[in-house]
């Protein structure tokens, strides 16, 4: 199999896969859209909300907000986002304070609510790791492909939680892990990966 990167723009990439069966391509597509773990807000505790919107409306909006999801984020991770804002102002995703410096709203310019004079909003939101098979808010992006002669052209669009290339890389890691678990279940030990030796640096001639 050979991959050739063709186009890259923002949160989208296109690449051509050579020597790949459509059945394998479909597996990559399904894994990428439903199995890649992503952080999303799961619950919100409101301490004060005198805005024009109900708690449920704001909580639903927060749940669908994309959050940066670093690779190897622990399954048990719980990230707390807190906000304390007073109007008049537009409250944006960037106004939330995260308990983890590496995790924040993927797009800080997303508006949460507009507060009028003397209106106040204060809450704590808990984000957890999940997959799209459980809820669409945990979806990492969209993947599709089409035939191009004997090759397949992939279209990958990230929902900003990670780079589009990372969606594919994490998808491949998941597929590899599942294959290894099947081999172990069948009593076959997975082959150890050969370590790539780094070339030795040439000694400088005096």
Short mmCIF file of C-alpha atoms in Angstrom, two decimals:
data_model
loop_
_atom_site.label_atom_id
_atom_site.label_comp_id
_atom_site.label_asym_id
_atom_site.label_seq_id
_atom_site.Cartn_x
_atom_site.Cartn_y
_atom_site.Cartn_z
CA UNK A 1 0.00 0.00 0.00
CA UNK A 2 1.23 3.47 -0.87
CA UNK A 3 -0.28 6.80 0.20
CA UNK A 4 0.24 10.03 -1.70
CA UNK A 5 -0.84 13.30 -0.07
CA UNK A 6 -2.57 15.39 -2.72
CA UNK A 7 -4.25 18.37 -1.03
CA UNK A 8 -4.20 19.93 2.43
CA UNK A 9 -6.26 22.92 3.45
CA UNK A 10 -7.15 23.83 7.02
CA UNK A 11 -9.03 20.93 8.59
CA UNK A 12 -9.22 18.94 5.33
CA UNK A 13 -6.84 16.64 3.50
CA UNK A 14 -7.05 14.52 0.37
CA UNK A 15 -4.74 11.62 -0.37
CA UNK A 16 -4.56 8.82 -2.91
CA UNK A 17 -4.21 5.22 -1.71
CA UNK A 18 -2.58 2.82 -4.15
CA UNK A 19 -2.95 -0.95 -3.92
CA UNK A 20 -5.82 -0.85 -1.43
CA UNK A 21 -9.00 -2.94 -1.58
CA UNK A 22 -12.32 -1.13 -1.19
CA UNK A 23 -13.17 -3.41 1.75
CA UNK A 24 -10.11 -2.15 3.62
CA UNK A 25 -10.89 1.46 2.66
CA UNK A 26 -14.41 1.07 4.01
CA UNK A 27 -13.04 -0.30 7.28
CA UNK A 28 -10.79 2.75 7.64
CA UNK A 29 -13.74 5.04 6.91
CA UNK A 30 -15.99 3.37 9.49
CA UNK A 31 -13.30 3.23 12.18
CA UNK A 32 -12.35 6.87 11.61
CA UNK A 33 -15.91 8.12 11.93
CA UNK A 34 -17.04 5.97 14.85
CA UNK A 35 -14.10 4.65 16.88
CA UNK A 36 -11.54 7.46 17.31
CA UNK A 37 -11.81 8.71 20.95
CA UNK A 38 -12.65 12.39 21.34
CA UNK A 39 -13.21 14.69 24.32
CA UNK A 40 -16.62 16.33 24.70
CA UNK A 41 -18.55 17.96 27.52
CA UNK A 42 -20.77 15.38 29.20
CA UNK A 43 -22.36 17.25 32.11
CA UNK A 44 -22.80 20.86 33.24
CA UNK A 45 -23.49 22.23 36.73
CA UNK A 46 -25.05 25.70 36.69
CA UNK A 47 -24.56 27.93 39.72
CA UNK A 48 -26.10 31.05 38.20
CA UNK A 49 -27.86 31.66 34.90
CA UNK A 50 -29.88 34.82 34.45
CA UNK A 51 -29.40 34.87 30.67
CA UNK A 52 -32.27 34.64 28.18
CA UNK A 53 -31.56 30.93 27.58
CA UNK A 54 -32.47 27.88 29.65
CA UNK A 55 -29.79 25.75 31.30
CA UNK A 56 -30.61 22.84 28.96
CA UNK A 57 -30.07 24.96 25.84
CA UNK A 58 -26.64 26.14 26.99
CA UNK A 59 -25.65 22.63 28.14
CA UNK A 60 -26.61 21.20 24.74
CA UNK A 61 -24.56 23.89 22.99
CA UNK A 62 -21.54 23.15 25.19
CA UNK A 63 -21.83 19.42 24.52
CA UNK A 64 -21.49 19.93 20.77
CA UNK A 65 -18.49 22.27 21.10
CA UNK A 66 -15.28 20.63 19.74
CA UNK A 67 -12.47 20.27 22.29
CA UNK A 68 -8.78 19.74 21.56
CA UNK A 69 -8.00 16.07 22.16
CA UNK A 70 -4.28 15.28 22.52
CA UNK A 71 -3.08 11.85 21.45
CA UNK A 72 -2.91 9.20 24.20
CA UNK A 73 -5.47 11.01 26.37
CA UNK A 74 -6.34 8.54 29.20
CA UNK A 75 -9.74 6.85 28.95
CA UNK A 76 -10.48 7.94 32.53
CA UNK A 77 -9.66 11.61 31.85
CA UNK A 78 -12.08 14.17 33.30
CA UNK A 79 -11.47 17.79 32.32
CA UNK A 80 -13.31 20.58 34.12
CA UNK A 81 -14.21 23.81 32.31
CA UNK A 82 -15.35 26.71 34.46
CA UNK A 83 -16.88 30.03 33.50
CA UNK A 84 -17.96 33.11 35.43
CA UNK A 85 -19.19 35.94 33.20
CA UNK A 86 -21.32 39.04 33.64
CA UNK A 87 -23.02 41.16 30.97
CA UNK A 88 -23.30 43.08 28.89
CA UNK A 89 -21.03 40.93 26.71
CA UNK A 90 -20.89 38.02 24.29
CA UNK A 91 -19.53 34.94 26.06
CA UNK A 92 -17.18 32.92 23.86
CA UNK A 93 -15.66 29.46 24.19
CA UNK A 94 -12.30 31.09 24.92
CA UNK A 95 -13.79 32.52 28.14
CA UNK A 96 -13.94 29.05 29.67
CA UNK A 97 -11.05 28.10 31.97
CA UNK A 98 -9.78 24.53 31.61
CA UNK A 99 -8.30 22.38 34.37
CA UNK A 100 -5.75 21.11 31.82
CA UNK A 101 -3.52 23.62 30.04
CA UNK A 102 -3.24 21.35 26.97
CA UNK A 103 -7.00 20.98 26.51
CA UNK A 104 -9.33 23.80 25.52
CA UNK A 105 -12.10 24.63 23.09
CA UNK A 106 -10.87 23.87 19.57
CA UNK A 107 -12.36 27.14 18.34
CA UNK A 108 -12.27 29.93 20.90
CA UNK A 109 -14.45 32.18 18.73
CA UNK A 110 -17.55 29.99 19.12
CA UNK A 111 -20.20 32.10 20.92
CA UNK A 112 -21.93 30.48 23.89
CA UNK A 113 -24.50 33.13 24.81
CA UNK A 114 -25.06 36.89 24.78
CA UNK A 115 -25.52 38.40 28.22
CA UNK A 116 -27.47 41.61 28.70
CA UNK A 117 -27.05 44.26 31.36
CA UNK A 118 -26.84 42.72 34.88
CA UNK A 119 -27.15 39.17 33.48
CA UNK A 120 -24.79 36.55 34.89
CA UNK A 121 -23.63 33.08 33.86
CA UNK A 122 -21.56 30.77 36.06
CA UNK A 123 -21.08 27.05 35.53
CA UNK A 124 -18.70 24.09 35.67
CA UNK A 125 -18.67 21.60 32.80
CA UNK A 126 -17.07 18.14 32.83
CA UNK A 127 -15.57 16.72 29.64
CA UNK A 128 -14.87 13.01 29.16
CA UNK A 129 -13.47 10.79 26.42
CA UNK A 130 -15.93 8.95 24.19
CA UNK A 131 -16.53 7.57 20.70
CA UNK A 132 -19.14 8.42 18.08
CA UNK A 133 -20.76 4.98 18.35
CA UNK A 134 -22.07 6.26 21.67
CA UNK A 135 -22.94 9.86 20.68
CA UNK A 136 -22.32 12.11 17.66
CA UNK A 137 -20.62 14.75 19.83
CA UNK A 138 -17.65 12.37 20.11
CA UNK A 139 -17.12 12.19 16.33
CA UNK A 140 -13.62 13.16 15.21
CA UNK A 141 -14.54 13.99 11.63
CA UNK A 142 -15.82 12.80 8.27
CA UNK A 143 -14.12 10.28 5.99
CA UNK A 144 -15.09 9.26 2.49
CA UNK A 145 -13.41 7.82 -0.58
CA UNK A 146 -13.99 7.37 -4.27
CA UNK A 147 -12.49 5.28 -7.04
CA UNK A 148 -9.88 6.92 -9.24
CA UNK A 149 -8.89 4.34 -11.81
CA UNK A 150 -7.27 1.50 -9.86
CA UNK A 151 -6.59 3.81 -6.91
CA UNK A 152 -8.79 5.23 -4.17
CA UNK A 153 -8.99 8.92 -3.27
CA UNK A 154 -9.68 9.64 0.40
CA UNK A 155 -11.31 12.81 1.69
CA UNK A 156 -10.78 13.52 5.40
CA UNK A 157 -12.34 16.41 7.29
CA UNK A 158 -11.52 16.92 10.96
CA UNK A 159 -13.97 18.56 13.37
CA UNK A 160 -10.98 20.49 14.81
CA UNK A 161 -10.34 18.26 17.85
CA UNK A 162 -7.16 17.14 16.05
CA UNK A 163 -5.40 17.54 12.72
CA UNK A 164 -7.04 15.65 9.82
CA UNK A 165 -3.88 13.57 9.38
CA UNK A 166 -4.14 12.56 13.05
CA UNK A 167 -7.64 11.21 12.42
CA UNK A 168 -6.13 8.72 9.96
CA UNK A 169 -3.11 7.92 12.14
CA UNK A 170 -5.24 7.23 15.22
CA UNK A 171 -7.61 5.18 13.08
CA UNK A 172 -4.73 2.99 11.90
CA UNK A 173 -3.54 2.55 15.51
CA UNK A 174 -7.01 1.33 16.50
CA UNK A 175 -7.18 -1.14 13.61
CA UNK A 176 -3.72 -2.48 14.44
CA UNK A 177 -4.65 -2.90 18.12
CA UNK A 178 -7.82 -4.81 17.21
CA UNK A 179 -5.90 -7.11 14.85
CA UNK A 180 -3.37 -7.87 17.59
CA UNK A 181 -6.15 -8.66 20.08
CA UNK A 182 -7.69 -11.11 17.59
CA UNK A 183 -4.31 -12.79 17.05
CA UNK A 184 -3.85 -13.15 20.81
CA UNK A 185 -7.36 -14.58 21.19
CA UNK A 186 -6.52 -17.18 18.54
CA UNK A 187 -3.29 -18.08 20.32
CA UNK A 188 -1.02 -16.43 17.79
CA UNK A 189 1.57 -14.07 19.19
CA UNK A 190 1.80 -10.82 17.22
CA UNK A 191 5.10 -10.33 15.47
CA UNK A 192 7.42 -7.86 17.14
CA UNK A 193 8.12 -4.76 15.14
CA UNK A 194 11.69 -4.47 14.00
CA UNK A 195 13.42 -1.45 15.46
CA UNK A 196 14.69 0.97 12.87
CA UNK A 197 18.38 1.60 13.39
CA UNK A 198 19.44 5.20 13.19
CA UNK A 199 22.34 5.84 10.82
CA UNK A 200 25.60 6.53 12.57
CA UNK A 201 27.00 10.00 12.23
CA UNK A 202 30.18 10.17 10.21
CA UNK A 203 33.24 11.21 12.18
CA UNK A 204 34.71 14.53 11.26
CA UNK A 205 38.12 14.33 9.66
CA UNK A 206 40.73 16.36 11.47
#
